[in-house]
Amino acid sequence: MGKGVIIACDFKSKEDTLKFLNLFNEESLFLKIGMELFYAEGPDIVREIKQRGHKIFLDLKLHDIPNTVEKAMKSLANLDIDMCNVHASGTIDMMKAGLKGLTKEDGSRPLLIAVTQLTSTSQERMEKDLLINKPIEDVVMHYAKNTKEAGLDGVVCSPLEVQKVKEVCGKNFITVTPGIRFKTDDVGDQVRITTPEKANELGSDYIVVGRPITKAENPVEAYKRCVAEFCGE
Ligand code: C5P
């Protein structure tokens, strides 16, 4: 199991993304590409970034019928990505189908993790809109258990949920945690945040960091600070 800092490349275009990456010279990074960039630029952006020697977490949060997710994952597996994800609410069967689609004939595959409840969903909206009348923490842990049962590698969650997820799903079950800010940062629209150091203490395997690095005056320095605080290097 790895450990590291994943930079959220929330840029609108290939041009902006490559301008950012060029700041890092030859350094090999772990980058998260989300829907905005992928839908704007298509799979070529993934190929180009892989060619530069970086690792990619393709954050497309698949959620559809099992057959469609399996076929879509087959296409993503051909892109040679390192990590991707689905919604756990798509059911255990859907997650299993995703895993099957992602696995190549030789058995190799990228890491597959699941989103439990999005952090933008409040207790109130979950009850009113989704008719789920359970404490949100119980729902998150239930989805984490389903994810494990489906054979996936881990979940995206808040650093504050890591300890409970590890209790429920075991210490090797991967936790990928956004919501990271330096002590001195503006929190922006994130609510439940922790520092890289605290995320490490809480047992996160990977932290996903966007604006504290991408909007920093010196992104390379901010990235290095993040790695130093999280990995103790
Ligand atoms: O800029 P910031 O560090 O807040 O970026 C965090 C990244 O993690 C964004 O790409 C955001 O979409 C993603 N994310 C999140 N919370 C989740 C899932 C994903 O912030 N629950």
XYZ file of C-alpha atoms in Angstrom, residues 13-177:
165
model
C -7.908 23.122 -20.015
C -4.873 21.167 -21.106
C -2.984 24.438 -21.523
C -3.518 25.477 -17.878
C -2.681 21.965 -16.660
C 0.592 21.703 -18.583
C 1.597 25.221 -17.506
C 1.183 24.060 -13.906
C 3.046 20.771 -14.474
C 5.940 22.520 -16.190
C 6.740 24.217 -12.863
C 7.799 20.834 -11.465
C 10.599 20.011 -13.925
C 11.277 16.273 -13.981
C 9.592 15.404 -10.700
C 7.112 12.510 -10.904
C 3.779 13.423 -9.295
C 0.472 11.727 -8.418
C -2.286 13.812 -10.038
C -6.059 13.718 -9.749
C -7.936 14.436 -12.959
C -11.625 15.129 -12.493
C -14.681 15.503 -14.665
C -14.060 19.133 -15.656
C -10.709 18.495 -17.303
C -11.536 15.003 -18.623
C -14.765 16.118 -20.286
C -13.067 19.191 -21.747
C -9.994 17.465 -23.144
C -10.902 13.771 -23.433
C -8.633 10.765 -22.852
C -5.687 12.458 -24.591
C -5.017 14.567 -21.508
C -4.531 11.331 -19.535
C -2.184 9.884 -22.177
C -0.133 13.075 -22.301
C 0.270 13.281 -18.522
C 1.163 9.579 -18.274
C 3.780 10.087 -20.971
C 5.395 12.685 -18.754
C 5.848 9.999 -16.091
C 3.135 11.039 -13.615
C 0.622 8.769 -11.850
C -3.070 9.443 -12.340
C -6.140 9.133 -10.138
C -9.014 9.495 -12.624
C -11.857 10.861 -10.506
C -14.928 10.205 -12.685
C -17.134 8.639 -9.968
C -18.902 6.109 -12.185
C -22.519 5.262 -11.307
C -24.721 3.316 -13.758
C -26.054 -0.195 -14.322
C -23.402 -2.878 -13.705
C -23.010 -3.793 -17.390
C -22.345 -0.170 -18.412
C -19.896 0.385 -15.569
C -18.019 -2.798 -16.475
C -17.652 -1.699 -20.115
C -16.692 1.858 -19.179
C -14.032 0.550 -16.793
C -12.625 -1.606 -19.582
C -12.065 1.560 -21.603
C -10.449 3.320 -18.627
C -8.141 0.350 -17.989
C -6.691 0.899 -21.475
C -5.597 4.387 -20.410
C -3.062 2.896 -17.993
C -4.303 4.981 -15.044
C -3.246 4.232 -11.469
C -6.476 4.810 -9.539
C -10.155 5.450 -10.349
C -13.492 5.421 -8.575
C -17.208 4.608 -8.493
C -20.129 5.587 -6.263
C -20.710 2.984 -3.544
C -24.433 3.829 -3.742
C -24.463 2.085 -7.151
C -24.646 -1.218 -5.166
C -22.242 -4.073 -4.493
C -23.084 -5.657 -7.867
C -22.159 -2.447 -9.673
C -18.863 -2.159 -7.808
C -18.018 -5.811 -8.583
C -18.783 -5.189 -12.265
C -16.494 -2.133 -12.212
C -13.696 -4.193 -10.727
C -14.186 -6.899 -13.362
C -14.071 -4.381 -16.208
C -10.936 -2.789 -14.828
C -8.981 -6.033 -14.456
C -6.774 -6.944 -17.412
C -6.286 -10.516 -18.623
C -3.016 -10.827 -16.715
C -4.852 -9.873 -13.486
C -3.300 -6.420 -13.197
C -5.478 -3.365 -12.604
C -5.427 0.171 -11.193
C -6.613 0.762 -7.630
C -10.393 1.086 -7.439
C -11.956 3.070 -4.626
C -15.513 4.204 -3.889
C -17.157 7.456 -2.903
C -19.418 6.853 0.110
C -21.706 9.827 0.785
C -20.447 12.987 -0.892
C -19.279 15.493 1.698
C -21.625 18.031 0.081
C -24.625 15.937 1.220
C -25.950 17.040 4.606
C -27.920 14.884 7.042
C -31.010 16.943 6.216
C -30.714 16.565 2.404
C -29.981 12.847 2.730
C -33.181 12.377 4.748
C -35.375 14.650 2.623
C -34.040 13.989 -0.890
C -32.800 10.412 -0.604
C -35.174 9.131 2.111
C -32.244 7.700 4.095
C -33.139 8.089 7.742
C -29.926 7.012 9.445
C -27.063 9.049 10.927
C -24.770 10.018 8.023
C -21.753 8.441 9.744
C -23.547 5.068 9.850
C -24.367 5.412 6.131
C -20.720 6.179 5.303
C -19.523 3.135 7.292
C -22.182 0.896 5.712
C -21.084 1.983 2.218
C -17.436 1.421 3.216
C -18.321 -2.134 4.314
C -20.121 -2.749 0.992
C -17.069 -1.440 -0.855
C -14.852 -3.901 0.976
C -17.310 -6.740 0.343
C -17.266 -5.936 -3.388
C -13.489 -6.409 -3.320
C -12.470 -2.793 -3.949
C -9.344 -1.282 -2.436
C -10.727 1.568 -0.364
C -12.825 4.717 -0.113
C -12.651 8.467 -0.468
C -13.529 9.962 2.907
C -12.872 12.802 5.298
C -9.620 12.467 7.291
C -11.892 12.598 10.347
C -13.544 9.335 9.221
C -10.315 7.406 8.596
C -9.993 5.769 12.013
C -13.570 4.461 11.973
C -13.240 3.219 8.366
C -10.058 1.330 9.311
C -11.808 -0.168 12.371
C -14.687 -1.368 10.220
C -12.782 -2.445 7.067
C -9.278 -3.235 8.312
C -6.034 -1.293 8.320
C -5.071 -2.230 4.739
C -8.277 -0.743 3.331
C -7.121 2.455 1.596
C -8.405 5.879 2.626
C -8.041 8.771 0.190
C -8.843 12.034 1.900
